[in-house]
Amino acid sequence: MNVLGIESSCDETAAAVVADGRRVLSNVIASQVDIHAAYGGVVPEVASRQHLLWIIPIIEQGLSEAGAKWIDIDAVAVTKGPGLAGSLLVGLNAGKALAFAKGLPLIGVNHIEGHIYANWLIGREPEFPLLCLVVSGGHSDLILMTDHGEYQLLGRTRDDAAGEAFDKVARIIGLGYPGGPAIQTAAGEGEPSKIRLPRAWLRNSYDFSFSGLKTAVLRLVERLQAEGKELTVCATGGQTDKALSVCDVAASFEKAVVDVLVEKTRRAAAAYGVKMVLLAGGVASNAELRQRMAEELGITVQFPPPRLCTDNAAMIASCGYFRLKAGYRDDLDLDVWPNLKLV
Ligand code: KG4
Ligand code: ZN
C-alpha cells in the first residue's frame, strides 16, 4: 500500500511516498530556513505564503521521485496539528482536495506521532513496549508506547522545549538561526567542562525544565559584557582574561541538555522494562545526544538519520499507514488543530 504524505506544520513544505508504512519511495523537503533566518525565527505569515507557492510543485516532485502516478497511490496522509494554523491549513487543504479529486482515503496525522513513526522507516521494526523521547522545537516528551496508537505520557517539559532552548541560547551567544545545528558545530570545537551550568533534575519526576539553563547562559553573557569582555568565535582554548570562547559555552550548554535527557530516559527505560528506546524530533539529530544514548542506556536505542528527524512527510505517510490499518480515516470536514496533543 502506497501512502502519499504531506507536511506543512511549520517552515518545511514536504511530500513523500511510503510503501507499507516502512519503505521510503520519495522524501522531498523544501526548507524555508534561509527565508526566516533574516528574522531570527519563523514568521508565521511568511511561512504560510511560502507553503502556498510550494505545496503543489513539491507534491508533484514527491510523486515523480517515487516513480509513481496517482493510480499507484492508495491513500493521502496529511499533518493536521500541532503547528502554525496558517501553515497547517495549506497542507491540509491540499491533501483534502487531492483525496477528494482522486477518490482516495484521507487520514489526518498528529505531527508528534509522525516524528515517532520516523523510526519505522529505518532498520529493524520497533518492538513494544518501547520508550520514545520526542525532542523538537515545540516538544520534549518522554512517552511510553505499548502498541500502535497507545501512548502514556511519563514526562514533559514544564517550560521551554529542548529545541527551543537550543534556538534561544544560539541567539544569546550570537550563533544565529536555526540554533540546534549551529550549537552542535560550535560545541564540536569547545570544551564542555569549561563553564558550569545548572541542570534541572526535578527529583522524582520524568519532567524536564530548560528555561533556567537558558537564563544561566543569558546571565553569563550579561556578566561578561558588564566586565568589558567579549565572546570570541571559537578560538580553541579561547578562555582568556578578555574573552570567553563561544565554542566552550556551546559545548557546556549542549552537555547540560544531553546529561538530563540521557539520565531521565535511562531511568524511565529501567523502571518500565521497555524493549527499546526511540529518539524522535529535530533535536534527535544531535550527534552528542545520539552517541551518549547509544553508549549509556544499556538497551537498544534507535534513531532516524537527521533528514528523517527534522520535519518531513515520510514520517507522516508512515504514521498514516498504521492508522489506516487500525481502521481510522477522516472525512472532508477534517480541520487543522494547532494545539493538538498526543497524550
Ligand atoms: O522536529 P523539528 O524539525 O520541528 C519541530 O517540530 O519543532 O525540530 C526543530 C528543532 C529546532 O529547535 C532545531 O534547533 C532543533 O530541532 N535541531 C537540533 C539539531 N538539529 C535540529 N538541535 C540540536 N542539535 C541538532 N543537530
Ligand atoms: Zn517537527
Short mmCIF file of C-alpha atoms and ligand atoms in Angstrom, two decimals:
data_model
loop_
_atom_site.label_atom_id
_atom_site.label_comp_id
_atom_site.label_asym_id
_atom_site.label_seq_id
_atom_site.Cartn_x
_atom_site.Cartn_y
_atom_site.Cartn_z
CA MET A 1 0.00 0.00 0.00
CA ASN A 2 1.46 3.36 -1.06
CA VAL A 3 0.62 6.41 1.07
CA LEU A 4 1.28 9.96 -0.06
CA GLY A 5 2.32 12.06 2.96
CA ILE A 6 2.01 15.85 3.14
CA GLU A 7 3.61 18.02 5.85
CA SER A 8 3.41 21.82 6.28
CA SER A 9 3.11 22.42 10.03
CA CYS A 10 5.97 24.90 10.39
CA ASP A 11 8.58 26.06 7.87
CA GLU A 12 9.14 22.94 5.78
CA THR A 13 6.93 22.13 2.80
CA ALA A 14 7.23 18.39 2.32
CA ALA A 15 5.75 15.47 0.37
CA ALA A 16 6.70 11.79 0.34
CA VAL A 17 5.53 8.40 -0.84
CA VAL A 18 5.98 5.48 1.56
CA ALA A 19 5.20 1.81 0.82
CA ASP A 20 3.57 -0.29 3.57
CA GLY A 21 4.49 2.24 6.24
CA ARG A 22 8.17 1.33 6.14
CA ARG A 23 9.78 1.82 2.73
CA VAL A 24 10.55 5.39 1.62
CA LEU A 25 9.99 5.74 -2.14
CA SER A 26 10.47 9.51 -2.09
CA ASN A 27 11.01 12.19 0.56
CA VAL A 28 11.00 15.75 -0.78
CA ILE A 29 11.56 18.64 1.65
CA ALA A 30 11.61 22.32 0.71
CA SER A 31 13.03 24.21 3.68
CA GLN A 32 12.24 27.89 4.23
CA VAL A 33 15.10 28.23 6.69
CA ASP A 34 17.00 30.79 4.57
CA ILE A 35 13.89 32.94 4.24
CA HIS A 36 13.25 33.05 8.01
CA ALA A 37 16.92 33.31 9.04
CA ALA A 38 16.81 37.05 8.28
CA TYR A 39 14.18 37.44 11.05
CA GLY A 40 15.94 35.17 13.58
CA GLY A 41 13.00 32.74 13.67
CA VAL A 42 9.92 31.53 11.81
CA VAL A 43 7.47 34.29 10.80
CA PRO A 44 4.07 32.53 10.58
CA GLU A 45 2.54 34.73 7.87
CA VAL A 46 5.63 34.43 5.66
CA ALA A 47 5.66 30.66 6.21
CA SER A 48 2.07 30.10 5.10
CA ARG A 49 2.54 32.23 1.98
CA GLN A 50 5.62 30.24 1.06
CA HIS A 51 3.77 26.94 1.61
CA LEU A 52 1.13 28.17 -0.84
CA LEU A 53 3.74 28.73 -3.53
CA TRP A 54 5.49 25.41 -2.98
CA ILE A 55 2.87 22.88 -1.98
CA ILE A 56 1.71 21.70 -5.42
CA PRO A 57 5.20 21.55 -7.05
CA ILE A 58 6.52 19.67 -4.00
CA ILE A 59 3.68 17.12 -4.11
CA GLU A 60 4.30 16.64 -7.85
CA GLN A 61 8.00 16.13 -7.13
CA GLY A 62 7.18 13.67 -4.35
CA LEU A 63 5.18 11.57 -6.81
CA SER A 64 7.71 11.79 -9.64
CA GLU A 65 10.73 10.95 -7.46
CA ALA A 66 8.84 7.86 -6.29
CA GLY A 67 8.21 6.96 -9.92
CA ALA A 68 4.51 6.96 -9.00
CA LYS A 69 1.37 8.09 -10.81
CA TRP A 70 -1.90 8.82 -8.95
CA ILE A 71 -3.11 5.34 -9.84
CA ASP A 72 -0.26 3.95 -7.67
CA ILE A 73 -1.35 5.93 -4.58
CA ASP A 74 -3.74 4.24 -2.14
CA ALA A 75 -4.27 6.97 0.49
CA VAL A 76 -3.37 10.55 1.43
CA ALA A 77 -1.97 11.30 4.90
CA VAL A 78 -1.61 14.92 5.97
CA THR A 79 -0.47 16.70 9.15
CA LYS A 80 -3.49 18.17 10.99
CA GLY A 81 -1.57 19.57 14.03
CA PRO A 82 0.08 20.70 16.19
CA GLY A 83 1.73 23.60 14.39
CA LEU A 84 1.14 27.06 12.96
CA ALA A 85 -2.52 27.39 11.90
CA GLY A 86 -1.83 29.19 8.62
CA SER A 87 0.91 26.73 7.66
CA LEU A 88 -1.17 23.66 8.57
CA LEU A 89 -4.12 24.95 6.53
CA VAL A 90 -2.13 24.91 3.29
CA GLY A 91 -1.05 21.26 3.50
CA LEU A 92 -4.36 20.08 4.95
CA ASN A 93 -6.46 21.71 2.24
CA ALA A 94 -4.15 20.43 -0.49
CA GLY A 95 -4.47 16.92 0.99
CA LYS A 96 -8.26 17.15 1.28
CA ALA A 97 -8.66 18.46 -2.27
CA LEU A 98 -6.42 15.75 -3.74
CA ALA A 99 -8.04 12.93 -1.73
CA PHE A 100 -11.48 14.13 -2.90
CA ALA A 101 -10.45 14.60 -6.53
CA LYS A 102 -8.72 11.21 -6.75
CA GLY A 103 -11.27 9.32 -4.62
CA LEU A 104 -8.67 8.27 -2.04
CA PRO A 105 -8.98 7.73 1.72
CA LEU A 106 -7.82 10.72 3.76
CA ILE A 107 -6.09 10.46 7.10
CA GLY A 108 -5.12 13.40 9.34
CA VAL A 109 -1.92 12.78 11.29
CA ASN A 110 -0.63 14.20 14.58
CA HIS A 111 2.78 15.73 13.80
CA ILE A 112 4.33 14.45 17.04
CA GLU A 113 3.11 10.93 16.35
CA GLY A 114 4.63 11.34 12.88
CA HIS A 115 8.03 12.13 14.43
CA ILE A 116 7.85 8.85 16.39
CA TYR A 117 6.98 6.89 13.23
CA ALA A 118 10.18 8.09 11.51
CA ASN A 119 11.60 5.13 13.45
CA TRP A 120 9.51 2.73 11.34
CA LEU A 121 11.35 3.96 8.24
CA ILE A 122 14.73 2.62 9.32
CA GLY A 123 16.49 -0.61 10.25
CA ARG A 124 14.69 -3.03 12.48
CA GLU A 125 10.95 -2.68 13.13
CA PRO A 126 10.41 -1.23 16.63
CA GLU A 127 9.13 -3.66 19.28
CA PHE A 128 6.64 -2.82 22.03
CA PRO A 129 6.67 -1.80 24.80
CA LEU A 130 9.09 0.97 23.97
CA LEU A 131 10.06 4.34 25.31
CA CYS A 132 10.18 7.32 23.00
CA LEU A 133 11.92 10.61 23.67
CA VAL A 134 10.38 13.25 21.41
CA VAL A 135 12.59 16.34 21.40
CA SER A 136 11.79 19.07 18.88
CA GLY A 137 11.35 22.82 18.64
CA GLY A 138 7.98 22.59 20.37
CA HIS A 139 8.13 19.41 22.47
CA SER A 140 10.20 17.48 24.97
CA ASP A 141 8.10 14.45 25.84
CA LEU A 142 9.02 11.10 27.34
CA ILE A 143 6.37 8.68 26.13
CA LEU A 144 5.70 5.01 26.85
CA MET A 145 4.29 3.33 23.73
CA THR A 146 2.68 -0.07 24.33
CA ASP A 147 1.24 -0.62 20.82
CA HIS A 148 0.43 1.32 17.65
CA GLY A 149 -1.57 4.35 18.79
CA GLU A 150 -1.23 3.52 22.52
CA TYR A 151 0.67 6.21 24.40
CA GLN A 152 1.28 7.08 28.03
CA LEU A 153 2.97 10.35 28.91
CA LEU A 154 5.70 9.86 31.52
CA GLY A 155 7.18 13.35 31.46
CA ARG A 156 7.28 16.57 29.51
CA THR A 157 8.94 19.94 29.69
CA ARG A 158 7.47 22.37 32.18
CA ASP A 159 8.74 25.37 30.22
CA ASP A 160 10.96 25.54 27.11
CA ALA A 161 11.25 22.58 24.76
CA ALA A 162 14.78 21.26 24.22
CA GLY A 163 14.94 22.59 20.64
CA GLU A 164 13.55 25.93 21.77
CA ALA A 165 16.39 26.15 24.33
CA PHE A 166 18.95 25.38 21.62
CA ASP A 167 17.45 28.10 19.40
CA LYS A 168 17.24 30.73 22.17
CA VAL A 169 20.74 30.05 23.52
CA ALA A 170 22.17 30.19 19.99
CA ARG A 171 20.64 33.63 19.62
CA ILE A 172 22.02 34.76 23.01
CA ILE A 173 25.57 33.72 22.11
CA GLY A 174 25.34 35.08 18.56
CA LEU A 175 25.19 31.82 16.62
CA GLY A 176 22.02 32.72 14.72
CA TYR A 177 19.15 30.60 13.48
CA PRO A 178 18.46 27.67 13.39
CA GLY A 179 20.24 27.21 16.69
CA GLY A 180 20.48 23.42 17.07
CA PRO A 181 22.86 22.67 14.20
CA ALA A 182 24.88 25.86 14.92
CA ILE A 183 25.38 24.89 18.57
CA GLN A 184 26.32 21.33 17.61
CA THR A 185 29.01 22.61 15.21
CA ALA A 186 30.42 25.13 17.70
CA ALA A 187 30.28 22.58 20.55
CA GLY A 188 32.45 20.24 18.48
CA GLU A 189 35.31 22.74 18.87
CA GLY A 190 34.64 23.53 22.52
CA GLU A 191 35.40 22.15 25.96
CA PRO A 192 32.19 21.11 27.81
CA SER A 193 33.73 21.30 31.29
CA LYS A 194 34.92 24.92 30.96
CA ILE A 195 31.73 26.56 32.17
CA ARG A 196 29.50 25.31 34.97
CA LEU A 197 25.84 25.46 34.02
CA PRO A 198 22.82 24.24 36.04
CA ARG A 199 20.77 21.11 35.32
CA ALA A 200 17.13 20.90 36.46
CA TRP A 201 16.73 17.35 37.77
CA LEU A 202 13.21 17.87 39.22
CA ARG A 203 13.54 14.96 41.59
CA ASN A 204 11.13 12.01 41.40
CA SER A 205 9.74 13.25 38.10
CA TYR A 206 10.35 12.49 34.45
CA ASP A 207 9.53 16.11 33.59
CA PHE A 208 12.12 18.44 32.11
CA SER A 209 12.89 22.14 32.51
CA PHE A 210 15.30 24.05 30.30
CA SER A 211 14.47 27.69 30.91
CA GLY A 212 16.76 28.02 33.98
CA LEU A 213 19.66 26.75 31.89
CA LYS A 214 18.86 29.24 29.14
CA THR A 215 18.70 32.07 31.69
CA ALA A 216 22.04 30.98 33.17
CA VAL A 217 23.66 31.40 29.73
CA LEU A 218 21.99 34.81 29.36
CA ARG A 219 23.34 35.94 32.78
CA LEU A 220 26.81 34.66 31.84
CA VAL A 221 26.82 36.76 28.67
CA GLU A 222 25.47 39.81 30.51
CA ARG A 223 28.17 39.46 33.18
CA LEU A 224 30.80 39.17 30.50
CA GLN A 225 29.59 42.35 28.82
CA ALA A 226 29.46 44.21 32.14
CA GLU A 227 33.11 43.26 32.73
CA GLY A 228 34.06 44.56 29.28
CA LYS A 229 34.90 41.09 27.99
CA GLU A 230 33.66 39.51 24.79
CA LEU A 231 32.62 36.18 23.35
CA THR A 232 35.18 35.07 20.79
CA VAL A 233 34.39 32.91 17.85
CA CYS A 234 35.69 29.51 18.77
CA ALA A 235 39.41 30.05 19.29
CA THR A 236 40.39 26.73 20.81
CA GLY A 237 41.37 27.10 24.42
CA GLY A 238 39.87 30.55 23.97
CA GLN A 239 39.24 31.48 27.57
CA THR A 240 41.46 34.45 28.42
CA ASP A 241 41.14 37.43 30.75
CA LYS A 242 39.44 39.35 27.97
CA ALA A 243 37.31 36.76 26.29
CA LEU A 244 35.28 33.57 26.55
CA SER A 245 35.06 31.08 23.71
CA VAL A 246 31.61 30.73 22.14
CA CYS A 247 32.51 27.10 21.47
CA ASP A 248 33.09 26.42 25.18
CA VAL A 249 29.71 27.96 26.02
CA ALA A 250 28.01 25.92 23.27
CA ALA A 251 29.70 22.69 24.42
CA SER A 252 28.84 23.31 28.09
CA PHE A 253 25.20 24.09 27.22
CA GLU A 254 24.86 21.08 24.92
CA LYS A 255 26.28 18.80 27.60
CA ALA A 256 23.88 20.16 30.23
CA VAL A 257 20.87 19.39 27.99
CA VAL A 258 22.15 15.96 26.96
CA ASP A 259 23.04 14.96 30.58
CA VAL A 260 19.42 15.46 31.65
CA LEU A 261 17.84 13.85 28.57
CA VAL A 262 20.07 10.76 28.85
CA GLU A 263 19.66 10.29 32.60
CA LYS A 264 15.84 10.68 32.65
CA THR A 265 15.46 8.37 29.64
CA ARG A 266 17.76 5.80 31.26
CA ARG A 267 15.77 5.83 34.49
CA ALA A 268 12.40 5.56 32.74
CA ALA A 269 13.61 2.74 30.46
CA ALA A 270 14.70 0.74 33.51
CA ALA A 271 11.54 1.50 35.52
CA TYR A 272 9.16 0.42 32.75
CA GLY A 273 11.22 -2.51 31.45
CA VAL A 274 10.92 -1.47 27.80
CA LYS A 275 12.44 -3.43 24.92
CA MET A 276 13.95 -0.43 23.23
CA VAL A 277 14.26 3.33 23.21
CA LEU A 278 13.41 5.50 20.20
CA LEU A 279 14.59 9.06 19.69
CA ALA A 280 12.45 11.42 17.60
CA GLY A 281 12.16 15.08 16.59
CA GLY A 282 14.65 17.64 15.33
CA VAL A 283 16.88 17.55 18.43
CA ALA A 284 17.25 13.76 17.95
CA SER A 285 19.59 14.64 15.08
CA ASN A 286 22.08 15.98 17.65
CA ALA A 287 25.23 13.87 17.39
CA GLU A 288 26.20 14.13 21.07
CA LEU A 289 22.71 13.05 22.20
CA ARG A 290 22.67 10.08 19.81
CA GLN A 291 26.12 8.89 20.81
CA ARG A 292 25.57 9.15 24.55
CA MET A 293 22.15 7.49 24.41
CA ALA A 294 23.62 4.59 22.44
CA GLU A 295 26.56 4.26 24.85
CA GLU A 296 24.91 4.81 28.22
CA LEU A 297 21.43 3.27 28.14
CA GLY A 298 22.39 -0.39 28.09
CA ILE A 299 19.44 -1.33 25.82
CA THR A 300 18.75 -0.92 22.10
CA VAL A 301 18.46 2.74 21.14
CA GLN A 302 17.18 3.59 17.68
CA PHE A 303 17.15 6.96 15.94
CA PRO A 304 16.42 8.01 12.38
CA PRO A 305 19.04 9.73 10.21
CA PRO A 306 18.95 13.54 10.59
CA ARG A 307 16.86 14.02 7.43
CA LEU A 308 14.08 11.92 8.99
CA CYS A 309 14.43 13.52 12.46
CA THR A 310 13.61 17.04 11.35
CA ASP A 311 10.25 17.81 9.74
CA ASN A 312 9.45 15.61 6.73
CA ALA A 313 6.44 13.97 5.10
CA ALA A 314 7.74 10.37 5.02
CA MET A 315 7.08 10.12 8.77
CA ILE A 316 3.53 11.43 8.18
CA ALA A 317 2.92 8.83 5.47
CA SER A 318 4.23 6.04 7.72
CA CYS A 319 2.03 7.08 10.66
CA GLY A 320 -0.95 7.48 8.30
CA TYR A 321 -0.45 3.92 7.03
CA PHE A 322 -0.55 2.42 10.53
CA ARG A 323 -3.62 4.49 11.48
CA LEU A 324 -5.42 3.43 8.31
CA LYS A 325 -4.54 -0.19 9.05
CA ALA A 326 -6.08 0.28 12.51
CA GLY A 327 -9.31 1.40 10.84
CA TYR A 328 -9.11 5.17 11.17
CA ARG A 329 -9.92 7.56 8.35
CA ASP A 330 -11.10 11.13 8.17
CA ASP A 331 -13.90 12.92 6.36
CA LEU A 332 -13.57 16.04 4.27
CA ASP A 333 -14.63 18.18 7.23
CA LEU A 334 -11.23 17.47 8.81
CA ASP A 335 -9.81 20.72 10.21
CA VAL A 336 -6.42 21.90 11.46
CA TRP A 337 -5.69 21.58 15.18
CA PRO A 338 -2.82 23.95 16.07
CA ASN A 339 -2.65 22.87 19.75
CA LEU A 340 -3.27 19.17 19.22
CA LYS A 341 -1.73 16.93 21.91
CA LEU A 342 -0.61 13.34 21.52
CA VAL A 343 -1.25 12.47 25.16
O1 KG4 B 1 11.21 18.49 14.68
P1 KG4 B 1 11.65 19.79 14.15
O2 KG4 B 1 12.26 19.84 12.78
O3 KG4 B 1 10.48 20.82 14.14
C1 KG4 B 1 9.53 20.85 15.16
O4 KG4 B 1 8.54 20.09 15.06
O5 KG4 B 1 9.78 21.62 16.12
O6 KG4 B 1 12.67 20.36 15.23
C2 KG4 B 1 13.31 21.58 15.07
C3 KG4 B 1 14.21 21.81 16.26
C4 KG4 B 1 14.83 23.19 16.27
O7 KG4 B 1 14.67 23.74 17.56
C5 KG4 B 1 16.30 22.92 15.96
O8 KG4 B 1 17.17 23.88 16.53
C6 KG4 B 1 16.49 21.53 16.55
O9 KG4 B 1 15.29 20.86 16.24
N1 KG4 B 1 17.64 20.84 15.97
C7 KG4 B 1 18.73 20.47 16.69
C8 KG4 B 1 19.64 19.89 15.76
N2 KG4 B 1 19.07 19.92 14.52
C9 KG4 B 1 17.83 20.49 14.68
N3 KG4 B 1 19.01 20.60 17.99
C10 KG4 B 1 20.21 20.15 18.41
N4 KG4 B 1 21.15 19.59 17.59
C11 KG4 B 1 20.91 19.45 16.26
N5 KG4 B 1 21.82 18.91 15.46
ZN ZN B 2 8.50 18.57 13.97
#
